[in-house]
PDB file of C-alpha atoms and ligand atoms in Angstrom:
ATOM      1  CA  MET A   1    -152.732  12.829  84.168  1.00 49.00           C
ATOM      2  CA  SER A   2    -156.848  11.466  84.907  1.00 50.00           C
ATOM      3  CA  GLY A   3    -158.607   9.366  82.728  1.00 57.00           C
ATOM      4  CA  VAL A   4    -161.039  12.747  82.791  1.00 59.00           C
ATOM      5  CA  ASN A   5    -158.555  15.523  82.137  1.00 84.00           C
ATOM      6  CA  GLU A   6    -157.639  13.204  79.357  1.00 84.00           C
ATOM      7  CA  ALA A   7    -160.400  12.826  77.715  1.00 88.00           C
ATOM      8  CA  ASP A   8    -160.771  16.767  78.063  1.00 92.00           C
ATOM      9  CA  PHE A   9    -157.164  17.191  76.320  1.00 93.00           C
ATOM     10  CA  LEU A  10    -157.491  15.115  73.689  1.00 93.00           C
ATOM     11  CA  GLY A  11    -160.537  16.822  72.814  1.00 94.00           C
ATOM     12  CA  ARG A  12    -158.753  20.114  73.098  1.00 93.00           C
ATOM     13  CA  LEU A  13    -155.833  18.216  70.096  1.00 95.00           C
ATOM     14  CA  LYS A  14    -158.341  17.083  68.291  1.00 95.00           C
ATOM     15  CA  LYS A  15    -159.937  20.351  67.909  1.00 95.00           C
ATOM     16  CA  PHE A  16    -157.597  21.515  65.817  1.00 94.00           C
ATOM     17  CA  GLU A  17    -157.790  18.760  62.591  1.00 96.00           C
ATOM     18  CA  GLY A  18    -158.881  20.913  60.436  1.00 95.00           C
ATOM     19  CA  GLN A  19    -157.288  23.519  61.062  1.00 92.00           C
ATOM     20  CA  PRO A  20    -154.610  25.556  58.230  1.00 90.00           C
ATOM     21  CA  ALA A  21    -150.850  25.570  59.360  1.00 87.00           C
ATOM     22  CA  ALA A  22    -149.973  26.982  56.912  1.00 85.00           C
ATOM     23  CA  SER A  23    -151.554  29.329  53.402  1.00 86.00           C
ATOM     24  CA  ALA A  24    -150.777  30.641  50.176  1.00 85.00           C
ATOM     25  CA  GLY A  25    -147.460  30.029  50.846  1.00 89.00           C
ATOM     26  CA  VAL A  26    -145.939  30.526  47.928  1.00 91.00           C
ATOM     27  CA  GLY A  27    -142.172  29.225  46.821  1.00 92.00           C
ATOM     28  CA  LYS A  28    -138.577  31.045  46.694  1.00 92.00           C
ATOM     29  CA  ASP A  29    -138.011  29.847  43.232  1.00 93.00           C
ATOM     30  CA  LEU A  30    -139.761  29.129  40.314  1.00 96.00           C
ATOM     31  CA  VAL A  31    -138.608  25.314  40.322  1.00 97.00           C
ATOM     32  CA  ASN A  32    -134.876  25.385  38.295  1.00 96.00           C
ATOM     33  CA  GLU A  33    -132.320  23.266  37.147  1.00 96.00           C
ATOM     34  CA  PRO A  34    -129.131  24.988  39.186  1.00 96.00           C
ATOM     35  CA  MET A  35    -131.287  23.180  42.241  1.00 96.00           C
ATOM     36  CA  ILE A  36    -132.143  19.524  40.370  1.00 97.00           C
ATOM     37  CA  ARG A  37    -128.976  19.001  38.749  1.00 96.00           C
ATOM     38  CA  HIS A  38    -127.360  19.810  43.206  1.00 96.00           C
ATOM     39  CA  TRP A  39    -130.027  17.170  44.257  1.00 96.00           C
ATOM     40  CA  CYS A  40    -129.322  14.669  41.775  1.00 95.00           C
ATOM     41  CA  GLU A  41    -125.350  15.197  42.405  1.00 95.00           C
ATOM     42  CA  ALA A  42    -125.899  14.869  46.415  1.00 92.00           C
ATOM     43  CA  MET A  43    -128.044  11.931  45.490  1.00 90.00           C
ATOM     44  CA  GLY A  44    -126.040  10.352  43.139  1.00 89.00           C
ATOM     45  CA  ASP A  45    -128.975  10.000  40.798  1.00 91.00           C
ATOM     46  CA  THR A  46    -128.195   9.881  36.586  1.00 93.00           C
ATOM     47  CA  ASN A  47    -130.951   9.354  36.087  1.00 95.00           C
ATOM     48  CA  PRO A  48    -131.507  11.386  31.825  1.00 95.00           C
ATOM     49  CA  VAL A  49    -134.727  12.332  32.637  1.00 96.00           C
ATOM     50  CA  TYR A  50    -133.759  15.410  35.001  1.00 97.00           C
ATOM     51  CA  ALA A  51    -131.018  16.872  32.921  1.00 93.00           C
ATOM     52  CA  GLY A  52    -131.979  18.464  29.114  1.00 91.00           C
ATOM     53  CA  PRO A  53    -133.868  20.821  27.399  1.00 89.00           C
ATOM     54  CA  ASP A  54    -137.364  17.656  28.222  1.00 92.00           C
ATOM     55  CA  ALA A  55    -135.296  17.795  32.215  1.00 94.00           C
ATOM     56  CA  ILE A  56    -138.078  16.823  34.799  1.00 96.00           C
ATOM     57  CA  ALA A  57    -137.741  17.177  38.703  1.00 97.00           C
ATOM     58  CA  PRO A  58    -137.765  14.322  40.197  1.00 97.00           C
ATOM     59  CA  PRO A  59    -140.328  13.904  42.510  1.00 96.00           C
ATOM     60  CA  THR A  60    -138.744  13.101  45.782  1.00 94.00           C
ATOM     61  CA  MET A  61    -137.522  17.004  45.380  1.00 96.00           C
ATOM     62  CA  LEU A  62    -141.843  17.956  46.363  1.00 95.00           C
ATOM     63  CA  GLN A  63    -140.533  19.311  49.405  1.00 93.00           C
ATOM     64  CA  ALA A  64    -137.692  21.135  48.983  1.00 94.00           C
ATOM     65  CA  TRP A  65    -139.598  24.053  46.263  1.00 95.00           C
ATOM     66  CA  THR A  66    -141.803  24.394  49.421  1.00 93.00           C
ATOM     67  CA  MET A  67    -138.641  25.536  52.588  1.00 91.00           C
ATOM     68  CA  GLY A  68    -137.305  28.914  53.124  1.00 86.00           C
ATOM     69  CA  GLY A  69    -133.670  27.980  53.528  1.00 82.00           C
ATOM     70  CA  LEU A  70    -131.466  29.767  55.425  1.00 81.00           C
ATOM     71  CA  SER A  71    -132.945  33.080  55.292  1.00 81.00           C
ATOM     72  CA  GLY A  72    -136.615  31.707  56.231  1.00 78.00           C
ATOM     73  CA  HIS A  73    -139.677  32.739  54.215  1.00 74.00           C
ATOM     74  CA  GLY A  74    -139.898  36.537  55.240  1.00 74.00           C
ATOM     75  CA  ASP A  75    -143.540  37.131  54.495  1.00 71.00           C
ATOM     76  CA  GLY A  76    -144.202  33.931  51.973  1.00 68.00           C
ATOM     77  CA  SER A  77    -144.536  31.487  54.124  1.00 72.00           C
ATOM     78  CA  GLY A  78    -148.108  31.123  54.229  1.00 75.00           C
ATOM     79  CA  ARG A  79    -147.879  29.891  57.598  1.00 77.00           C
ATOM     80  CA  THR A  80    -150.636  29.937  60.212  1.00 79.00           C
ATOM     81  CA  SER A  81    -151.565  30.649  63.776  1.00 84.00           C
ATOM     82  CA  GLY A  82    -152.879  27.119  64.181  1.00 85.00           C
ATOM     83  CA  TYR A  83    -150.148  25.213  64.330  1.00 85.00           C
ATOM     84  CA  ASP A  84    -147.850  27.671  67.000  1.00 89.00           C
ATOM     85  CA  GLU A  85    -151.141  27.003  69.154  1.00 93.00           C
ATOM     86  CA  LEU A  86    -151.309  22.851  68.686  1.00 94.00           C
ATOM     87  CA  PHE A  87    -147.490  23.252  70.101  1.00 93.00           C
ATOM     88  CA  GLU A  88    -148.186  25.376  72.843  1.00 94.00           C
ATOM     89  CA  LEU A  89    -151.084  23.751  74.056  1.00 94.00           C
ATOM     90  CA  LEU A  90    -148.951  20.917  73.950  1.00 95.00           C
ATOM     91  CA  ASP A  91    -145.675  22.503  75.835  1.00 93.00           C
ATOM     92  CA  GLY A  92    -147.765  23.562  77.979  1.00 93.00           C
ATOM     93  CA  ALA A  93    -148.736  20.193  79.065  1.00 92.00           C
ATOM     94  CA  GLY A  94    -145.243  19.072  79.477  1.00 92.00           C
ATOM     95  CA  TYR A  95    -145.103  17.076  75.494  1.00 94.00           C
ATOM     96  CA  THR A  96    -142.467  19.895  75.088  1.00 91.00           C
ATOM     97  CA  SER A  97    -139.640  17.611  72.398  1.00 91.00           C
ATOM     98  CA  VAL A  98    -140.132  16.838  69.011  1.00 92.00           C
ATOM     99  CA  VAL A  99    -138.933  14.308  65.986  1.00 92.00           C
ATOM    100  CA  ALA A 100    -139.851  14.036  63.053  1.00 93.00           C
ATOM    101  CA  THR A 101    -141.238  10.388  62.309  1.00 92.00           C
ATOM    102  CA  ASP A 102    -141.994   9.906  59.012  1.00 92.00           C
ATOM    103  CA  CYS A 103    -143.056  11.587  55.600  1.00 93.00           C
ATOM    104  CA  GLU A 104    -145.075  10.325  53.128  1.00 94.00           C
ATOM    105  CA  GLN A 105    -145.455  11.771  49.020  1.00 95.00           C
ATOM    106  CA  GLU A 106    -147.950  11.625  46.062  1.00 96.00           C
ATOM    107  CA  TYR A 107    -146.970  12.758  43.135  1.00 97.00           C
ATOM    108  CA  VAL A 108    -150.193  13.943  40.880  1.00 96.00           C
ATOM    109  CA  ARG A 109    -147.626  15.730  37.895  1.00 95.00           C
ATOM    110  CA  ASP A 110    -144.592  16.848  36.872  1.00 96.00           C
ATOM    111  CA  LEU A 111    -142.674  19.779  37.899  1.00 97.00           C
ATOM    112  CA  ARG A 112    -140.612  21.957  35.509  1.00 96.00           C
ATOM    113  CA  PRO A 113    -138.275  24.255  35.559  1.00 96.00           C
ATOM    114  CA  GLY A 114    -140.547  27.638  35.216  1.00 96.00           C
ATOM    115  CA  ASP A 115    -143.380  26.108  37.209  1.00 96.00           C
ATOM    116  CA  ARG A 116    -144.227  28.531  40.518  1.00 95.00           C
ATOM    117  CA  ILE A 117    -144.697  26.937  43.465  1.00 95.00           C
ATOM    118  CA  THR A 118    -147.746  27.321  45.340  1.00 95.00           C
ATOM    119  CA  TYR A 119    -148.796  25.472  48.813  1.00 95.00           C
ATOM    120  CA  ASP A 120    -151.349  25.217  51.744  1.00 93.00           C
ATOM    121  CA  ALA A 121    -151.273  22.995  54.493  1.00 93.00           C
ATOM    122  CA  VAL A 122    -153.604  22.003  56.633  1.00 95.00           C
ATOM    123  CA  ILE A 123    -153.502  19.925  59.992  1.00 95.00           C
ATOM    124  CA  GLU A 124    -154.612  16.508  59.083  1.00 96.00           C
ATOM    125  CA  ALA A 125    -154.691  14.747  62.120  1.00 96.00           C
ATOM    126  CA  VAL A 126    -153.875  14.995  66.430  1.00 96.00           C
ATOM    127  CA  SER A 127    -153.112  10.936  67.771  1.00 95.00           C
ATOM    128  CA  GLU A 128    -154.286   9.932  71.015  1.00 94.00           C
ATOM    129  CA  ARG A 129    -151.438  10.021  73.540  1.00 94.00           C
ATOM    130  CA  LYS A 130    -149.039   6.923  72.455  1.00 94.00           C
ATOM    131  CA  THR A 131    -146.344   5.704  74.391  1.00 91.00           C
ATOM    132  CA  THR A 132    -142.808   4.997  72.754  1.00 88.00           C
ATOM    133  CA  LYS A 133    -139.668   4.399  73.222  1.00 83.00           C
ATOM    134  CA  LEU A 134    -138.900   8.297  73.095  1.00 84.00           C
ATOM    135  CA  GLY A 135    -141.641   8.937  75.842  1.00 89.00           C
ATOM    136  CA  THR A 136    -145.015   9.785  75.866  1.00 93.00           C
ATOM    137  CA  GLY A 137    -146.812  12.032  73.236  1.00 95.00           C
ATOM    138  CA  HIS A 138    -149.152  12.797  70.137  1.00 96.00           C
ATOM    139  CA  PHE A 139    -148.883  12.685  66.895  1.00 97.00           C
ATOM    140  CA  ILE A 140    -149.052  15.829  64.485  1.00 96.00           C
ATOM    141  CA  THR A 141    -149.743  14.694  61.072  1.00 96.00           C
ATOM    142  CA  THR A 142    -149.791  17.990  58.656  1.00 95.00           C
ATOM    143  CA  ARG A 143    -150.687  17.933  55.067  1.00 96.00           C
ATOM    144  CA  MET A 144    -149.293  19.999  52.305  1.00 95.00           C
ATOM    145  CA  ASP A 145    -150.977  20.446  48.936  1.00 96.00           C
ATOM    146  CA  VAL A 146    -148.377  21.174  46.057  1.00 97.00           C
ATOM    147  CA  ARG A 147    -149.034  23.119  44.004  1.00 96.00           C
ATOM    148  CA  ALA A 148    -147.352  24.370  40.001  1.00 95.00           C
ATOM    149  CA  ASP A 149    -149.092  27.625  38.379  1.00 89.00           C
ATOM    150  CA  GLY A 150    -152.571  26.506  39.853  1.00 89.00           C
ATOM    151  CA  HIS A 151    -152.784  22.541  39.708  1.00 95.00           C
ATOM    152  CA  LEU A 152    -151.959  20.407  42.427  1.00 97.00           C
ATOM    153  CA  ALA A 153    -148.894  18.725  41.495  1.00 96.00           C
ATOM    154  CA  GLY A 154    -148.198  16.063  44.592  1.00 97.00           C
ATOM    155  CA  THR A 155    -148.800  16.260  48.646  1.00 97.00           C
ATOM    156  CA  HIS A 156    -146.652  15.816  50.823  1.00 95.00           C
ATOM    157  CA  ARG A 157    -147.590  14.533  54.638  1.00 96.00           C
ATOM    158  CA  PHE A 158    -145.024  14.902  57.730  1.00 94.00           C
ATOM    159  CA  ARG A 159    -146.053  13.408  60.904  1.00 96.00           C
ATOM    160  CA  ILE A 160    -144.049  14.351  64.209  1.00 95.00           C
ATOM    161  CA  LEU A 161    -143.902  12.660  67.650  1.00 96.00           C
ATOM    162  CA  LYS A 162    -144.401  15.672  70.102  1.00 95.00           C
ATOM    163  CA  TYR A 163    -143.624  14.093  73.595  1.00 94.00           C
ATOM    164  CA  ALA A 164    -142.517  13.993  76.620  1.00 91.00           C
ATOM    165  CA  PRO A 165    -139.247  12.477  77.500  1.00 81.00           C
ATOM    166  CA  ALA A 166    -138.609   9.447  78.922  1.00 78.00           C
ATOM    167  CA  GLN A 167    -136.150   9.625  81.522  1.00 67.00           C
ATOM    168  CA  ARG A 168    -133.806   7.278  81.792  1.00 54.00           C
ATOM    169  CA  ASN A 169    -132.376   7.787  85.306  1.00 46.00           C
ATOM    170  CA  SER A 170    -135.088   9.685  86.983  1.00 42.00           C
ATOM    171  CA  GLY A 171    -133.589  12.994  86.863  1.00 41.00           C
ATOM    172  CA  GLU A 172    -130.240  12.124  88.910  1.00 44.00           C
ATOM    173  CA  PRO A 173    -127.306  13.725  87.175  1.00 45.00           C
ATOM    174  CA  SER A 174    -125.194  11.845  84.934  1.00 46.00           C
ATOM    175  CA  ALA A 175    -122.520   9.308  85.836  1.00 48.00           C
ATOM    176  CA  SER A 176    -119.608  11.826  84.377  1.00 45.00           C
ATOM    177  CA  ARG A 177    -121.393  15.200  85.853  1.00 46.00           C
ATOM    178  CA  LYS A 178    -121.459  13.460  89.271  1.00 49.00           C
ATOM    179  CA  ALA A 179    -117.185  12.097  88.764  1.00 49.00           C
ATOM    180  CA  ALA A 180    -116.939  15.983  87.794  1.00 45.00           C
ATOM    181  CA  GLU A 181    -118.082  16.739  90.851  1.00 46.00           C
ATOM    182  CA  GLY A 182    -116.553  15.121  92.785  1.00 50.00           C
ATOM    183  CA  LYS A 183    -112.966  16.068  91.551  1.00 51.00           C
ATOM    184  CA  GLY A 184    -113.766  19.805  92.293  1.00 50.00           C
ATOM    185  CA  GLN A 185    -114.186  20.486  88.413  1.00 49.00           C
ATOM    186  CA  ALA A 186    -116.498  22.465  87.067  1.00 49.00           C
ATOM    187  CA  PRO A 187    -119.420  20.405  85.342  1.00 48.00           C
ATOM    188  CA  PRO A 188    -119.238  20.054  81.606  1.00 47.00           C
ATOM    189  CA  GLU A 189    -121.974  22.430  80.250  1.00 59.00           C
ATOM    190  CA  ALA A 190    -123.626  19.543  78.260  1.00 81.00           C
ATOM    191  CA  LEU A 191    -122.444  15.971  76.885  1.00 87.00           C
ATOM    192  CA  ARG A 192    -121.692  15.055  73.341  1.00 88.00           C
ATOM    193  CA  PRO A 193    -125.007  13.470  72.048  1.00 87.00           C
ATOM    194  CA  ARG A 194    -125.338   9.645  72.680  1.00 89.00           C
ATOM    195  CA  PRO A 195    -125.489   7.399  69.753  1.00 90.00           C
ATOM    196  CA  VAL A 196    -129.010   5.627  69.095  1.00 87.00           C
ATOM    197  CA  VAL A 197    -128.211   1.687  69.184  1.00 91.00           C
ATOM    198  CA  ASN A 198    -130.358  -0.547  67.960  1.00 90.00           C
ATOM    199  CA  ARG A 199    -130.995  -4.266  66.894  1.00 90.00           C
ATOM    200  CA  ASP A 200    -129.033  -2.911  63.293  1.00 92.00           C
ATOM    201  CA  ASN A 201    -125.872  -1.152  64.523  1.00 94.00           C
ATOM    202  CA  ALA A 202    -125.536  -2.311  68.534  1.00 95.00           C
ATOM    203  CA  GLY A 203    -122.584  -5.658  66.970  1.00 96.00           C
ATOM    204  CA  PHE A 204    -120.714  -2.439  65.795  1.00 97.00           C
ATOM    205  CA  TRP A 205    -120.549  -0.367  69.514  1.00 96.00           C
ATOM    206  CA  ALA A 206    -120.182  -3.552  70.564  1.00 96.00           C
ATOM    207  CA  GLY A 207    -117.126  -3.649  68.844  1.00 97.00           C
ATOM    208  CA  VAL A 208    -115.942  -0.652  69.677  1.00 97.00           C
ATOM    209  CA  ALA A 209    -116.716  -1.135  73.664  1.00 95.00           C
ATOM    210  CA  GLU A 210    -114.228  -3.886  72.847  1.00 96.00           C
ATOM    211  CA  HIS A 211    -111.924  -1.196  70.292  1.00 97.00           C
ATOM    212  CA  ARG A 212    -111.888  -3.130  67.519  1.00 97.00           C
ATOM    213  CA  LEU A 213    -114.011  -1.031  64.583  1.00 98.00           C
ATOM    214  CA  LEU A 214    -116.092  -3.787  62.803  1.00 98.00           C
ATOM    215  CA  ILE A 215    -116.830  -3.703  58.788  1.00 98.00           C
ATOM    216  CA  GLN A 216    -120.291  -5.402  57.463  1.00 98.00           C
ATOM    217  CA  ARG A 217    -118.995  -8.000  55.283  1.00 98.00           C
ATOM    218  CA  CYS A 218    -121.828  -9.945  52.943  1.00 97.00           C
ATOM    219  CA  ASP A 219    -122.492 -13.319  54.192  1.00 97.00           C
ATOM    220  CA  ASP A 220    -123.050 -14.174  50.322  1.00 97.00           C
ATOM    221  CA  CYS A 221    -121.864 -11.293  47.740  1.00 97.00           C
ATOM    222  CA  ALA A 222    -118.774 -11.060  50.349  1.00 97.00           C
ATOM    223  CA  GLU A 223    -119.662  -6.790  49.829  1.00 97.00           C
ATOM    224  CA  LEU A 224    -118.531  -4.866  52.944  1.00 97.00           C
ATOM    225  CA  ARG A 225    -121.056  -2.376  54.019  1.00 96.00           C
ATOM    226  CA  PHE A 226    -119.874   0.541  56.336  1.00 96.00           C
ATOM    227  CA  PRO A 227    -122.605   2.461  58.545  1.00 94.00           C
ATOM    228  CA  TRP A 228    -123.980  -0.348  59.709  1.00 96.00           C
ATOM    229  CA  LEU A 229    -127.106  -1.320  58.092  1.00 93.00           C
ATOM    230  CA  PRO A 230    -129.805  -4.941  57.457  1.00 92.00           C
ATOM    231  CA  GLY A 231    -128.885  -5.471  54.576  1.00 93.00           C
ATOM    232  CA  CYS A 232    -126.798  -5.934  51.379  1.00 95.00           C
ATOM    233  CA  HIS A 233    -126.668  -3.183  48.807  1.00 91.00           C
ATOM    234  CA  ALA A 234    -125.246  -5.351  46.514  1.00 93.00           C
ATOM    235  CA  CYS A 235    -126.653  -8.338  46.408  1.00 96.00           C
ATOM    236  CA  GLY A 236    -130.102  -7.832  48.835  1.00 93.00           C
ATOM    237  CA  SER A 237    -129.100 -10.345  51.194  1.00 96.00           C
ATOM    238  CA  ALA A 238    -129.704 -10.150  55.350  1.00 95.00           C
ATOM    239  CA  ARG A 239    -126.945 -12.464  55.863  1.00 97.00           C
ATOM    240  CA  TRP A 240    -123.745 -10.973  57.509  1.00 96.00           C
ATOM    241  CA  GLY A 241    -120.711 -11.157  59.384  1.00 96.00           C
ATOM    242  CA  ALA A 242    -118.486  -8.693  60.448  1.00 97.00           C
ATOM    243  CA  VAL A 243    -114.192  -7.990  59.776  1.00 97.00           C
ATOM    244  CA  GLU A 244    -112.058  -5.914  61.457  1.00 97.00           C
ATOM    245  CA  ALA A 245    -111.046  -2.625  60.190  1.00 97.00           C
ATOM    246  CA  SER A 246    -106.998  -2.275  60.136  1.00 97.00           C
ATOM    247  CA  GLY A 247    -106.867   1.310  61.530  1.00 97.00           C
ATOM    248  CA  SER A 248    -105.262   3.409  58.614  1.00 97.00           C
ATOM    249  CA  GLY A 249    -106.910   5.244  56.685  1.00 97.00           C
ATOM    250  CA  THR A 250    -107.092   8.633  54.424  1.00 97.00           C
ATOM    251  CA  VAL A 251    -109.015  12.141  55.247  1.00 97.00           C
ATOM    252  CA  PHE A 252    -111.798  10.562  51.937  1.00 97.00           C
ATOM    253  CA  SER A 253    -113.633  14.911  52.442  1.00 97.00           C
ATOM    254  CA  TYR A 254    -113.941  16.892  55.901  1.00 96.00           C
ATOM    255  CA  VAL A 255    -115.336  19.659  57.117  1.00 96.00           C
ATOM    256  CA  VAL A 256    -114.408  22.203  59.518  1.00 95.00           C
ATOM    257  CA  MET A 257    -116.579  23.838  61.815  1.00 93.00           C
ATOM    258  CA  HIS A 258    -117.035  27.120  63.127  1.00 91.00           C
ATOM    259  CA  HIS A 259    -120.878  27.481  63.385  1.00 84.00           C
ATOM    260  CA  PRO A 260    -123.225  27.293  64.249  1.00 79.00           C
ATOM    261  CA  PRO A 261    -121.885  26.423  67.509  1.00 78.00           C
ATOM    262  CA  PHE A 262    -123.700  23.657  69.296  1.00 81.00           C
ATOM    263  CA  PRO A 263    -123.224  22.669  73.553  1.00 81.00           C
ATOM    264  CA  ALA A 264    -120.118  19.754  74.128  1.00 85.00           C
ATOM    265  CA  PHE A 265    -118.477  20.672  70.749  1.00 87.00           C
ATOM    266  CA  ASP A 266    -115.584  23.259  70.765  1.00 86.00           C
ATOM    267  CA  PRO A 267    -115.269  25.008  67.216  1.00 89.00           C
ATOM    268  CA  PRO A 268    -113.163  25.070  65.315  1.00 92.00           C
ATOM    269  CA  TYR A 269    -113.028  20.969  64.605  1.00 93.00           C
ATOM    270  CA  ALA A 270    -112.537  18.510  61.547  1.00 93.00           C
ATOM    271  CA  VAL A 271    -115.261  16.329  60.563  1.00 95.00           C
ATOM    272  CA  GLY A 272    -113.885  13.931  58.029  1.00 96.00           C
ATOM    273  CA  LEU A 273    -115.158  11.337  55.549  1.00 97.00           C
ATOM    274  CA  ILE A 274    -112.809   8.626  56.248  1.00 98.00           C
ATOM    275  CA  GLU A 275    -111.705   6.537  53.686  1.00 98.00           C
ATOM    276  CA  LEU A 276    -110.626   3.211  55.945  1.00 98.00           C
ATOM    277  CA  ALA A 277    -107.837   0.345  53.603  1.00 97.00           C
ATOM    278  CA  GLU A 278    -110.924  -2.144  53.069  1.00 97.00           C
ATOM    279  CA  GLY A 279    -112.447   0.842  51.090  1.00 96.00           C
ATOM    280  CA  VAL A 280    -115.834   1.911  52.780  1.00 97.00           C
ATOM    281  CA  ARG A 281    -115.678   5.946  54.319  1.00 97.00           C
ATOM    282  CA  MET A 282    -117.259   6.914  57.789  1.00 97.00           C
ATOM    283  CA  ILE A 283    -117.216  10.013  59.246  1.00 97.00           C
ATOM    284  CA  SER A 284    -115.542  10.926  62.355  1.00 96.00           C
ATOM    285  CA  ASN A 285    -113.548  13.739  63.793  1.00 95.00           C
ATOM    286  CA  VAL A 286    -109.838  13.919  62.460  1.00 95.00           C
ATOM    287  CA  VAL A 287    -107.272  14.471  65.744  1.00 94.00           C
ATOM    288  CA  GLY A 288    -103.946  15.409  66.234  1.00 94.00           C
ATOM    289  CA  VAL A 289    -103.325  17.696  63.850  1.00 94.00           C
ATOM    290  CA  ALA A 290    -104.956  21.876  63.740  1.00 94.00           C
ATOM    291  CA  ALA A 291    -108.421  21.521  62.365  1.00 93.00           C
ATOM    292  CA  ASP A 292    -106.855  23.703  59.745  1.00 93.00           C
ATOM    293  CA  LYS A 293    -104.244  21.682  58.116  1.00 94.00           C
ATOM    294  CA  VAL A 294    -106.930  19.113  57.809  1.00 96.00           C
ATOM    295  CA  ARG A 295    -106.548  18.336  54.070  1.00 96.00           C
ATOM    296  CA  ILE A 296    -107.706  15.161  51.953  1.00 96.00           C
ATOM    297  CA  GLY A 297    -105.392  12.176  51.383  1.00 96.00           C
ATOM    298  CA  MET A 298    -104.071  12.840  54.452  1.00 97.00           C
ATOM    299  CA  PRO A 299    -102.547   9.600  56.575  1.00 97.00           C
ATOM    300  CA  VAL A 300    -104.874   8.718  60.069  1.00 97.00           C
ATOM    301  CA  ARG A 301    -104.631   6.349  62.139  1.00 98.00           C
ATOM    302  CA  LEU A 302    -108.134   4.527  64.142  1.00 98.00           C
ATOM    303  CA  GLU A 303    -107.424   5.540  68.306  1.00 97.00           C
ATOM    304  CA  PHE A 304    -110.463   5.295  70.168  1.00 97.00           C
ATOM    305  CA  LEU A 305    -112.019   8.610  72.866  1.00 95.00           C
ATOM    306  CA  ARG A 306    -112.596   8.536  75.995  1.00 94.00           C
ATOM    307  CA  VAL A 307    -115.135  11.045  75.778  1.00 91.00           C
ATOM    308  CA  ASP A 308    -116.774  10.641  79.374  1.00 90.00           C
ATOM    309  CA  ASP A 309    -117.722   8.300  81.834  1.00 89.00           C
ATOM    310  CA  GLU A 310    -120.204   6.356  79.149  1.00 90.00           C
ATOM    311  CA  LEU A 311    -119.321   7.269  75.926  1.00 93.00           C
ATOM    312  CA  GLU A 312    -116.260   6.060  73.645  1.00 95.00           C
ATOM    313  CA  LEU A 313    -115.669   7.038  69.710  1.00 96.00           C
ATOM    314  CA  PRO A 314    -113.967   5.639  67.008  1.00 97.00           C
ATOM    315  CA  VAL A 315    -111.254   9.117  66.273  1.00 97.00           C
ATOM    316  CA  PHE A 316    -108.835   9.939  63.682  1.00 97.00           C
ATOM    317  CA  ARG A 317    -105.119  10.575  64.265  1.00 97.00           C
ATOM    318  CA  ALA A 318    -103.660  12.166  61.993  1.00 96.00           C
ATOM    319  CA  GLU A 319    -100.136  10.267  61.179  1.00 91.00           C
ATOM    320  CA  ALA A 320     -97.098  12.454  60.870  1.00 74.00           C
ATOM    321  CA  ALA A 321     -95.910  12.257  56.964  1.00 59.00           C
TER     322      ALA A 321
HETATM  323 ZN1  LIG B   1    -124.178  -9.017  49.074  1.00 85.49          ZN
END
């Protein structure tokens, strides 16, 4: 894109700043105790201010009261065409991918059971073209003003990057696809998603490459942690080492996926929360047993599953009782 055209394109994007993204949206439910309770249980938040006759809603639930859920909003979303038109413009210029980058919330007043939620949203900013590790594109910031019974309760700023993905291999078929074709097999429909390897978890994936399941251990208080994180949740220390898991564990909990279908996955399959013998838990597949035969407490043993030429994953095989 030439400099002149780029400036022209940015000018067209900037015209969306200040346009409404949603107008006079209405929350599907009044603020209510059951949703507050489920939220607190999911978050492990036992603060007593969120229960009882004078309960307030956790402030971070702000956006939850505006969401349409699986069935959508119907006519109540207040969604305007501005956001869709901005997306069409970016899609048309090749910025076809989207990723949520961050959100900021400000709280003005408490929400309490019985409050009626309404909201408006505005496209607050469209950035100039930026290049990130994911690809090149434009950041879009949307600000939602959430009201309770007509009074501003808080604002929710949500930022996404609409981008053209960086091509890792110039559009060439992947090595595993080429290998499948070379063997005269039908190429796979889709590949399993790749893990995002970063400096916080690179050590874990280096372990997987050596068929070792590594757990972080705090150098200061010896607390074990999984998944890998830069700091200790017990003492805050940033100093850590790693210990190798023995590989034995039990199914702490599980779900069996039937729907929706995802490319590269063949339902039904069991996704387990595995409690390792060392005490930490990790999510992985339970293999070697029919999905409907997985049970809580079932003993499992670590093995490494070669998914394709480029991906190997730790999974857990049900052990014979
Ligand atoms: Zn620690």
